[in-house]
CSV table of C-alpha atoms and ligand atoms in Angstrom, one decimal:
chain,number,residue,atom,x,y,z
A,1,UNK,CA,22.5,3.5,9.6
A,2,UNK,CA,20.0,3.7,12.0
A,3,UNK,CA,16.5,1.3,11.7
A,4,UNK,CA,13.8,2.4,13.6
A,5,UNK,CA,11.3,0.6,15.6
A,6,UNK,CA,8.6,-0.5,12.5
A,7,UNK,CA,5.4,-0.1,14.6
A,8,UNK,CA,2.8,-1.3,12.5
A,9,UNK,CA,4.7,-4.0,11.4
A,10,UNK,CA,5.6,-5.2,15.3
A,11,UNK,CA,2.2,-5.1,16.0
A,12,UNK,CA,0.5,-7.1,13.4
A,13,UNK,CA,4.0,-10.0,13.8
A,14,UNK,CA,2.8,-10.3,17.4
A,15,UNK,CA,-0.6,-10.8,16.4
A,16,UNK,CA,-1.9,-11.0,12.7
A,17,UNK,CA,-0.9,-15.3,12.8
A,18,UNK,CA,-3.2,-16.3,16.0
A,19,UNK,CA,-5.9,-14.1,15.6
A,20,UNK,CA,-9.3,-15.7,14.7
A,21,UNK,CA,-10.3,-12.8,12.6
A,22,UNK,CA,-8.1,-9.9,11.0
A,23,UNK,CA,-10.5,-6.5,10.8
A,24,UNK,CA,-7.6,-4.3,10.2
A,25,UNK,CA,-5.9,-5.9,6.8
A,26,UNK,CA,-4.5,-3.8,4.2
A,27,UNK,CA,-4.4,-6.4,1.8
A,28,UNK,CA,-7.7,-8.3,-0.4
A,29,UNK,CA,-8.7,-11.5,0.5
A,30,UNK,CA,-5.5,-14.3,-0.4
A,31,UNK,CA,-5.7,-16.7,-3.2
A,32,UNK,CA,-4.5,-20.2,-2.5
A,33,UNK,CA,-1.9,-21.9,-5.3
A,34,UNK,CA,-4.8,-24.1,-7.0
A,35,UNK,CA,-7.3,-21.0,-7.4
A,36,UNK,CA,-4.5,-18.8,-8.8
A,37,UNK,CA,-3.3,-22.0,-11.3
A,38,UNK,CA,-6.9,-22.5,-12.6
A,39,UNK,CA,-6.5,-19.0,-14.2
A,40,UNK,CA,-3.8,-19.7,-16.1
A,41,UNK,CA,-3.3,-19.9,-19.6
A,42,UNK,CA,-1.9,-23.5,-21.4
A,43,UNK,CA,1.0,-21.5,-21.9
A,44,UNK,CA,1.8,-19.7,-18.8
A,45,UNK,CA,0.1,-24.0,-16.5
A,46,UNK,CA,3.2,-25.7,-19.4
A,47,UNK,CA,5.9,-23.3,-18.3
A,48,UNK,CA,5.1,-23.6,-14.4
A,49,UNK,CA,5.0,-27.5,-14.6
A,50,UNK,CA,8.5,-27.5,-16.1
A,51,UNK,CA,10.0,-24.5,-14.3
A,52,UNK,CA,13.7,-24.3,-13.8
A,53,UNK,CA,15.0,-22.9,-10.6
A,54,UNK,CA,17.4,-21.1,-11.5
A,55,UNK,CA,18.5,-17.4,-11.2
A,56,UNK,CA,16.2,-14.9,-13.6
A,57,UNK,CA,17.1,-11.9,-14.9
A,58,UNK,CA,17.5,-9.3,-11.7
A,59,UNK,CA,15.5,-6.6,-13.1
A,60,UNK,CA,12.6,-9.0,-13.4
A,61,UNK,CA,11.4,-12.0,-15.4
A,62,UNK,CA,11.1,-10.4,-18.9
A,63,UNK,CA,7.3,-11.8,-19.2
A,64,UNK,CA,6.8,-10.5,-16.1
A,65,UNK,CA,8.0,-6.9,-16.9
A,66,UNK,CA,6.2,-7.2,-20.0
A,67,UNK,CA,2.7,-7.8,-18.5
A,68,UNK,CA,3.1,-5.2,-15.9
A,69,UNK,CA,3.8,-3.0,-18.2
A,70,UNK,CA,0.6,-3.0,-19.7
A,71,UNK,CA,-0.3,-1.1,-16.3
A,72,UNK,CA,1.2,1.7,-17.5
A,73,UNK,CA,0.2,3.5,-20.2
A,74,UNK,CA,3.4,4.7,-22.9
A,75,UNK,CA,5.8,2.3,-20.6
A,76,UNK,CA,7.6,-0.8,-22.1
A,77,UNK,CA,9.4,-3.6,-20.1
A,78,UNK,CA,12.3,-1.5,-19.8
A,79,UNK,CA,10.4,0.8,-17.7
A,80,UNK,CA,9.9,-1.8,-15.2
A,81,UNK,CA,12.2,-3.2,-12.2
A,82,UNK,CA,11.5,-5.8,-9.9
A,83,UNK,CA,11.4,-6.4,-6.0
A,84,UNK,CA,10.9,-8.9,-3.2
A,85,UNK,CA,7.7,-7.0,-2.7
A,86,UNK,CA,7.2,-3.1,-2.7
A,87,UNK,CA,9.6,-3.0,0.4
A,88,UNK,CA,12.3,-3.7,-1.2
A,89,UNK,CA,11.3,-1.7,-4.0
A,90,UNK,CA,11.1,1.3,-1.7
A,91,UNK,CA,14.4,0.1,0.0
A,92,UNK,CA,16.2,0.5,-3.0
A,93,UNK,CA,14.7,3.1,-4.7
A,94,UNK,CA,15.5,5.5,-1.7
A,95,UNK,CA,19.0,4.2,-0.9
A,96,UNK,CA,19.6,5.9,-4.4
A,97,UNK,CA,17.4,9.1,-4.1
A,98,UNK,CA,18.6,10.2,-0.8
A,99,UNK,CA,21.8,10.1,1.2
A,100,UNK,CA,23.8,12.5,3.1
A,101,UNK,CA,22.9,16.3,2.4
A,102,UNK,CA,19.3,15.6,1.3
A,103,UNK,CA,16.0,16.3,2.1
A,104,UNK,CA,12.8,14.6,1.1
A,105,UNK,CA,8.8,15.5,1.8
A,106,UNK,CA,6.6,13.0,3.3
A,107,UNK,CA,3.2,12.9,4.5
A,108,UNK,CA,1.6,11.7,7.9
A,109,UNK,CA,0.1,9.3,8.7
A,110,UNK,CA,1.7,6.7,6.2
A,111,UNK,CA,3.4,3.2,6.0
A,112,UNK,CA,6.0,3.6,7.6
A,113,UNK,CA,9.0,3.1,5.8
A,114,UNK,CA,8.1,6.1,3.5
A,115,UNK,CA,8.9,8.6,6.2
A,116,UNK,CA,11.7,6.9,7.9
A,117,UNK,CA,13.3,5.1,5.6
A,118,UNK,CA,14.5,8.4,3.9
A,119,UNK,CA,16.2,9.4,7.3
A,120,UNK,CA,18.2,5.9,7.7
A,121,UNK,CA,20.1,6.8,4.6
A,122,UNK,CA,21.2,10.0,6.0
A,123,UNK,CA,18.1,12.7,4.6
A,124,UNK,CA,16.3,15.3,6.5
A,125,UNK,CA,12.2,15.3,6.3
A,126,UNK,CA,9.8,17.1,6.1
A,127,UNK,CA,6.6,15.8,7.7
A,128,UNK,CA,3.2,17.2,6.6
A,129,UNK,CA,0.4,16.4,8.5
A,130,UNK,CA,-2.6,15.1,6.6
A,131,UNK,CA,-5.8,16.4,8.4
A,132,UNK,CA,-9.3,14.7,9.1
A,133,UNK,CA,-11.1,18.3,8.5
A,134,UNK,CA,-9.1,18.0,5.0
A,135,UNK,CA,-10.7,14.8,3.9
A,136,UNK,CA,-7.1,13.6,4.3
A,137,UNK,CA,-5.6,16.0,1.4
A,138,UNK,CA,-2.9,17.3,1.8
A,139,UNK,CA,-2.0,20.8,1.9
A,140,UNK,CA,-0.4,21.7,-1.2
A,141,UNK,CA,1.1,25.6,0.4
A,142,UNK,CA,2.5,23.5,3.1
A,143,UNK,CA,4.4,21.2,0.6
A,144,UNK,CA,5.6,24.3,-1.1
A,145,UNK,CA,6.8,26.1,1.1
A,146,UNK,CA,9.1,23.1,2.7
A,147,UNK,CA,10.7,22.8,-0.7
A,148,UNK,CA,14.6,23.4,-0.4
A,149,UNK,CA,17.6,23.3,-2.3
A,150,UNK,CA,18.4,20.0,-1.3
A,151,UNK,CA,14.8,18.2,-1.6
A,152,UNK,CA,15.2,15.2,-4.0
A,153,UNK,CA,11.7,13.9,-3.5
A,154,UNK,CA,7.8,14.3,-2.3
A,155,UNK,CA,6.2,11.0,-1.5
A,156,UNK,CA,3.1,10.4,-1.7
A,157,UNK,CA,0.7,6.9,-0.9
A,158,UNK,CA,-2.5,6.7,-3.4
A,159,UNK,CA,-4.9,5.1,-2.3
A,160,UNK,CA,-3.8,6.0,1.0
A,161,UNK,CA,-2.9,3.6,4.1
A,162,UNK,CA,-4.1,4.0,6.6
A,163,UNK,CA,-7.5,6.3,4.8
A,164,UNK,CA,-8.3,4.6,1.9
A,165,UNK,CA,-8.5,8.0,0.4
A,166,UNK,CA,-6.9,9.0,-3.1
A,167,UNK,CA,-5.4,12.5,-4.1
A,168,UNK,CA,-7.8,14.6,-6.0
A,169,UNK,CA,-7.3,15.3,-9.9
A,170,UNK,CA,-6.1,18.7,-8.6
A,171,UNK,CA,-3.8,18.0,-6.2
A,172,UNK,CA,-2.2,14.7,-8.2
A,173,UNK,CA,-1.6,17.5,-11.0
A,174,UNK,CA,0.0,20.2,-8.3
A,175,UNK,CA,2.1,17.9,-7.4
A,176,UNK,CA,3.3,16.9,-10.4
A,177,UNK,CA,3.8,20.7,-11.5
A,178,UNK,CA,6.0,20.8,-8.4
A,179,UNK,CA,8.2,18.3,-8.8
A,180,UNK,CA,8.8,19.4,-12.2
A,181,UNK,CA,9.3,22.7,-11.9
A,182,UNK,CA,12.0,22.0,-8.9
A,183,UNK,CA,13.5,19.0,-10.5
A,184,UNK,CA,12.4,16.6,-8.0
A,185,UNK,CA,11.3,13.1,-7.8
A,186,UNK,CA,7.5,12.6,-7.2
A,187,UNK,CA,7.1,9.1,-5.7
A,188,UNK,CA,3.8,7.6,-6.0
A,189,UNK,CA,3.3,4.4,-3.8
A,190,UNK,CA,0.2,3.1,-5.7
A,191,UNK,CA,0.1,-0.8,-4.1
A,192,UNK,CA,-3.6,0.0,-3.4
A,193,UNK,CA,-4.5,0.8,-7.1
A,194,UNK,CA,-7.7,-0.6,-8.9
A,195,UNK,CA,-8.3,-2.4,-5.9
A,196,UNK,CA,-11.5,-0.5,-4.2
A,197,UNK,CA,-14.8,0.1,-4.4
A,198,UNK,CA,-16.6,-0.6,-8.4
A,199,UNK,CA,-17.4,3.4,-8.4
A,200,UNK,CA,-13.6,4.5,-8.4
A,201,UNK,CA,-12.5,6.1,-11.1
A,202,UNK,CA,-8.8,5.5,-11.6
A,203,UNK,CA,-6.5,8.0,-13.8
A,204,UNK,CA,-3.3,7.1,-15.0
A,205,UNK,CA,-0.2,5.8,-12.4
A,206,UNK,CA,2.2,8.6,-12.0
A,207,UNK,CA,4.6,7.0,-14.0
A,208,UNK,CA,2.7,7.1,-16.7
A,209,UNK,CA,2.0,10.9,-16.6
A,210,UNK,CA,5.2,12.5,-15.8
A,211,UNK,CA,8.7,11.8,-16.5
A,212,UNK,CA,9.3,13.2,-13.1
A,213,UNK,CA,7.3,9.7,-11.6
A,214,UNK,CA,8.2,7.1,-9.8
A,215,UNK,CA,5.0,4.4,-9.2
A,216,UNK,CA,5.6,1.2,-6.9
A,217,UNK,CA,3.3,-1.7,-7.6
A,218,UNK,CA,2.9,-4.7,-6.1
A,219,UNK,CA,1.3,-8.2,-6.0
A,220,UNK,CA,0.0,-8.2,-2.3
A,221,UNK,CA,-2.4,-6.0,-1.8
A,222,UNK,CA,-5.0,-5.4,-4.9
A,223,UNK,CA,-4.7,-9.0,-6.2
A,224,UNK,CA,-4.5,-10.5,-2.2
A,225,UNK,CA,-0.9,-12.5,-3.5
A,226,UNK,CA,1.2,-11.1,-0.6
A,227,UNK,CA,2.6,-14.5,0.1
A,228,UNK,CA,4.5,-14.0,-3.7
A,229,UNK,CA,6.5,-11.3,-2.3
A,230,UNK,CA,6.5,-9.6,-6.2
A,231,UNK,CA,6.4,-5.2,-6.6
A,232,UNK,CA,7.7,-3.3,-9.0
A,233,UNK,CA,8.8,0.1,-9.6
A,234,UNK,CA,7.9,2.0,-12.9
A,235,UNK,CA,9.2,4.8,-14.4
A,236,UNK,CA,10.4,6.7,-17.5
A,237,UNK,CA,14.1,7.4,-15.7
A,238,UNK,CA,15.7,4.1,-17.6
A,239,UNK,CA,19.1,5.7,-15.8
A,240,UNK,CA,17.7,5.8,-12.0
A,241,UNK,CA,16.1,2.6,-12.8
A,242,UNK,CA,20.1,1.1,-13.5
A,243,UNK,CA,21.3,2.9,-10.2
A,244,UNK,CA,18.2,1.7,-8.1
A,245,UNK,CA,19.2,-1.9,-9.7
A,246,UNK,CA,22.6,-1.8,-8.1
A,247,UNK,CA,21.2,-1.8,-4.8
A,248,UNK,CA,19.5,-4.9,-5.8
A,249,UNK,CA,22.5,-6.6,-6.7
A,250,UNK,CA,23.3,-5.9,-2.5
A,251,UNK,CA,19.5,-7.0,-1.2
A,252,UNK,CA,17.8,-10.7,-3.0
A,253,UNK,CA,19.5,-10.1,-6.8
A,254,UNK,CA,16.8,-11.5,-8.4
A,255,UNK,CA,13.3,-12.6,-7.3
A,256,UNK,CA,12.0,-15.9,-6.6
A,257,UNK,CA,11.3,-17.5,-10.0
A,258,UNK,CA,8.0,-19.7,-8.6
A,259,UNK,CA,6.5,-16.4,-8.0
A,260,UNK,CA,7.5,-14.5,-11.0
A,261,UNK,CA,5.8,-16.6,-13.2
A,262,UNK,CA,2.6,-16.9,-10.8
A,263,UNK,CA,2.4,-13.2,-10.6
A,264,UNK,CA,2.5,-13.3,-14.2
A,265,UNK,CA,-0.4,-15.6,-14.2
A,266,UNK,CA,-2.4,-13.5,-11.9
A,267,UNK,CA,-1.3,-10.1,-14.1
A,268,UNK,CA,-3.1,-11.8,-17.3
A,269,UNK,CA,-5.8,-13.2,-15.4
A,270,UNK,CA,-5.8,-9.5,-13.4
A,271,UNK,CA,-9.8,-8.7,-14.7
A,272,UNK,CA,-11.4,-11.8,-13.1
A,273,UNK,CA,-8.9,-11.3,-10.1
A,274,UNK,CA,-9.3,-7.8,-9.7
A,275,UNK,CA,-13.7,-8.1,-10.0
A,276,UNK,CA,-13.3,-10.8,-7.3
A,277,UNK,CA,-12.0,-8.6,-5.0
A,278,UNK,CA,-13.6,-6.2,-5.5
A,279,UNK,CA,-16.9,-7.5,-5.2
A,280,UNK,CA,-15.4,-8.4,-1.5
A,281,UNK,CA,-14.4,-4.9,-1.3
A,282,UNK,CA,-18.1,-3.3,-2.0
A,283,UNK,CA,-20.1,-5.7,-0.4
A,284,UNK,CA,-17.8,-4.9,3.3
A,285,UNK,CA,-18.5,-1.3,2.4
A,286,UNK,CA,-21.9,-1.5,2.3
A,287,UNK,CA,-22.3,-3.1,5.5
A,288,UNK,CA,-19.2,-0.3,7.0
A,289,UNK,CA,-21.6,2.5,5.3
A,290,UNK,CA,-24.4,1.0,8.0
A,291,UNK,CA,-22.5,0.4,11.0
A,292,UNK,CA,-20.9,3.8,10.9
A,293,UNK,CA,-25.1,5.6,10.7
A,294,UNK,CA,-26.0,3.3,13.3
A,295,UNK,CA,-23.2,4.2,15.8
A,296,UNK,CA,-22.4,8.0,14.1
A,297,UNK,CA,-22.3,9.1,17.6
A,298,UNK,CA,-19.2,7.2,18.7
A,299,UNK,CA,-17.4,6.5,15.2
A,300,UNK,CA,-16.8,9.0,12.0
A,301,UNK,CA,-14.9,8.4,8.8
A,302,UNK,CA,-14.0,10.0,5.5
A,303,UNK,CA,-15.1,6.9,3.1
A,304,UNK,CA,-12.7,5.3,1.5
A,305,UNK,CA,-12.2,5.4,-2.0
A,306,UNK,CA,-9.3,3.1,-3.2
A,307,UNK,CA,-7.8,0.2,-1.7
A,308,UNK,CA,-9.5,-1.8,1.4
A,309,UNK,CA,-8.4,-0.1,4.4
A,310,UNK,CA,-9.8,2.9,6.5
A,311,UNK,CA,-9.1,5.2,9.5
A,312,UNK,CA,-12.0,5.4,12.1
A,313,UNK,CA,-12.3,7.7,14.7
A,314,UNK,CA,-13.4,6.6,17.3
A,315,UNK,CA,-15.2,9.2,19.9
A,316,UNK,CA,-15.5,7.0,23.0
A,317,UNK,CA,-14.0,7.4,26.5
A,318,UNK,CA,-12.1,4.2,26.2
A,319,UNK,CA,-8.5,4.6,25.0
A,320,UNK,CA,-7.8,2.5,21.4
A,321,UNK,CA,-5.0,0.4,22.6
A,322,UNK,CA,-6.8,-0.5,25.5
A,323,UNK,CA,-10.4,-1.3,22.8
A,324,UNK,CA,-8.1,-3.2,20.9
A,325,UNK,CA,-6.3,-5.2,23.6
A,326,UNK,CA,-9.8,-6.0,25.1
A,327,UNK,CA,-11.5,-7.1,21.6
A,328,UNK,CA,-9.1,-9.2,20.3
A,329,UNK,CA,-8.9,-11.4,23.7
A,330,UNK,CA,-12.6,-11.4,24.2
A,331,UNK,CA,-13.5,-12.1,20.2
A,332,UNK,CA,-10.0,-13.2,18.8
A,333,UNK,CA,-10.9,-9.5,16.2
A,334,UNK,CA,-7.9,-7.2,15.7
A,335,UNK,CA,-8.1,-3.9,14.8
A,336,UNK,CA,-5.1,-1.8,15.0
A,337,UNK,CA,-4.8,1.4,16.3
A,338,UNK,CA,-3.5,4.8,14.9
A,339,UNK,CA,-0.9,5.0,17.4
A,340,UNK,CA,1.3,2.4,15.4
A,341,UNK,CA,1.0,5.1,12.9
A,342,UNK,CA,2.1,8.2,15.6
A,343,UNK,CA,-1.4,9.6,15.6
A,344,UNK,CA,-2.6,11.3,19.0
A,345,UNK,CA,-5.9,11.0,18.5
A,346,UNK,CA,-8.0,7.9,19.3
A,347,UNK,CA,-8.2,6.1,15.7
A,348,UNK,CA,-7.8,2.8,14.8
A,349,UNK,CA,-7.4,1.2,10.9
A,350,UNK,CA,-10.5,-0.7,9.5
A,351,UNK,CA,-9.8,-3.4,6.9
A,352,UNK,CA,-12.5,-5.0,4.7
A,353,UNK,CA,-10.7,-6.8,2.0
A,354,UNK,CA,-11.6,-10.4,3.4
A,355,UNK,CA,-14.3,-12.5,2.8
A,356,UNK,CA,-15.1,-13.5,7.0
A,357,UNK,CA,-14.9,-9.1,7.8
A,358,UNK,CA,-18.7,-9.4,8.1
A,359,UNK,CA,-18.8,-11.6,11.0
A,360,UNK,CA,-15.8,-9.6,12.1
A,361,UNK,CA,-17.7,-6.4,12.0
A,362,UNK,CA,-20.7,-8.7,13.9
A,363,UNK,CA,-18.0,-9.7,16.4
A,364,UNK,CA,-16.7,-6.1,16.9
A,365,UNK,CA,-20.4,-4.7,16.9
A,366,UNK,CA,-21.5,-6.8,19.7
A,367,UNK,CA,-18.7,-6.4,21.8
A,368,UNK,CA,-19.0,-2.4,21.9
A,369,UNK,CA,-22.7,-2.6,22.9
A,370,UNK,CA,-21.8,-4.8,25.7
A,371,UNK,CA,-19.6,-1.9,26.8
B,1,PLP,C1,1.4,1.8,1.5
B,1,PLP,C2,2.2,0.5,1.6
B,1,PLP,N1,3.4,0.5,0.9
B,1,PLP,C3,4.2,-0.6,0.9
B,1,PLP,C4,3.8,-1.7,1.7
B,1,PLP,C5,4.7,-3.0,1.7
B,1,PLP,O1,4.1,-3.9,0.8
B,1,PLP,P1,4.7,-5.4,0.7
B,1,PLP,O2,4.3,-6.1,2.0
B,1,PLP,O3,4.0,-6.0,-0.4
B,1,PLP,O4,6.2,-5.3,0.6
B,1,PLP,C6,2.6,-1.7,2.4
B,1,PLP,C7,2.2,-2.9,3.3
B,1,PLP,O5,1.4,-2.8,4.1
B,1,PLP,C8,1.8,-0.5,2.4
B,1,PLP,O6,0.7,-0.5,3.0
């Protein structure tokens, strides 16, 4: 097995923990353990105060697959299996779908681990490159036409990192007419969903609409818990779900009981969490929308519509890597360029998710005037 270099993931180790401010984040701003125990119901505050430690259930705490299931529309708790974040959900999941003999369809740019990840347990694939000129969509002839005998999967990221952009209506329902027409796996890595700005309008998860679905969830991104280290996977497939499960029994067996029942906390308090974030979220938009008119000569965008990231690119004579390098000793502001991502152009990922990104973007704005 063969684990490649995770790019954006070395990067961000070597600097996310010493710099002063993070302009590049893909998750919303954190919660600390008092906020997130204020929420809590008498219930949920009794049963943390006299929690045992103790192995849980490996699928998943069974209030905890309970209250994400009410994510997803028609699915009970037995739709639901549990992860050491969505990592380990998409570990697991693809050690199952793919292996020798396979093939699997993936779109670029993406996190990483849903292109390559497919590959280290022995599957060819297919990259598709999502295009600026295509509002990041992706081409749906393209996908088509690179469908084999042996494809087991498309996968797809919505809201996407590193755009912030979400499949249209149309495409969400060709792709679903693809996979089950050819018998194959659609997975739907939604970690950025209901986070985004309040105009969003968000359908069902995939799960939800096709038996032919698998949706990965997660704590860390829309609700700003990454330090719980709690995903999920959903789907209608209770027999996958047992075979993903085995792999589980090889990776953490269970999760970490503290942050079951916290996530389960932060799942029934989700509305106030959820309109806390993403008042964050629309308020760092707004201020995005006017920094990119005043400097439309040097930066362009597609908008982002779902989670709290964004690609920029950036039409300057200076070289990303080098911009970043520069800004984040000069300011202590990181911004992380599309290169950790294997794009050729000059890009770089804008976050907004956090409460400081305004004097951030201040940080940032001043230093490219100075030149
Ligand atoms: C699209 C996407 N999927 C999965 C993950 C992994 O999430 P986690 O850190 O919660 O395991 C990330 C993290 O950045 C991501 O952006």
């Amino acid at each position: 097995m063969h684990f490649p270099e995770f790019k954006l993931e070395t990067y961000l180790s070597r600097r996310e923990f010493s710099a002063a401010y993070l302009l590049c984040c893909s998750d919303a701003e954190t919660w600390t353990l008092s906020e997130l125990l204020k929420l809590a119901s008498p219930e949920l505050q009794q049963r943390w105060e006299a929690l045992p430690l103790g192995y849980d259930i490996p699928s998943g705490n069974a209030t905890l697959r309970e209250t994400i299931a009410q994510l997803y529309p028609g699915l009970g708790p037995e739709n639901i299996l549990c992860f050491a974040g969505a990592e380990e959900g998409i570990f697991c999941t693809f050690s199952r779908l793919f292996g020798d003999n396979t093939h699997a369809i993936a779109l670029s740019p993406c996190y990483q681990s849903l292109r390559d990840l497919p590959k280290t347990f022995g599957a060819q694939v297919t990259d598709i490159a999502l295009r600026f000129e295509d509002q990041w969509q992706p081409d749906l002839e393209a996908i088509r036409a690179a469908i084999r005998p042996d494809t087991q999967a498309i996968i797809v990221n919505s809201p996407h990192n590193p755009t912030g952009t979400m499949l249209s209506k149309e495409n969400e329902q060709a792709l679903i007419n693809l996979c089950e027409e050819h018998g194959l796996t659609l997975f739907a890595d939604e970690v950025y969903r209901l986070l985004g700005p309040k105009t969003t309008e968000w359908r069902a998860p995939i799960a939800s609409q096709t038996g032919a679905g698998i949706s990965l969830g997660v704590m860390s991104k829309s609700y700003g818990l990454a330090g719980l280290r709690v995903g999920w996977i959903a789907s209608q497939n209770i027999e996958l779900l047992h075979a993903i499960e085995q792999t589980k029994y090889y990776t953490s067996i269970c999760n970490s009981v503290p942050s079951e029942l916290l996530s389960c906390i932060a799942l029934e308090a989700r509305d106030t969490i959820l309109a806390r974030n993403g008042n964050i979220v629309d308020h760092n938009l707004s201020l995005l929308d006017s920094f990119m008119e005043r400097h439309a000569e040097r930066f362009s965008w597609v908008r982002p519509e779902g989670g709290c990231c964004g690609l920029v690119q950036d039409h300057g004579k200076e070289n990303v890597e080098t911009l970043a390098d520069e800004l984040l000793k000069a300011t202590g502001v990181l911004i992380m360029p599309g290169s950790v991502y294997d794009l050729t152009s000059n890009t770089f990922r804008i976050g907004f998710g956090r409460k400081n990104m305004p004097e951030a973007l201040e940080h940032f704005e001043s230093f490219i005037l100075k030149g």
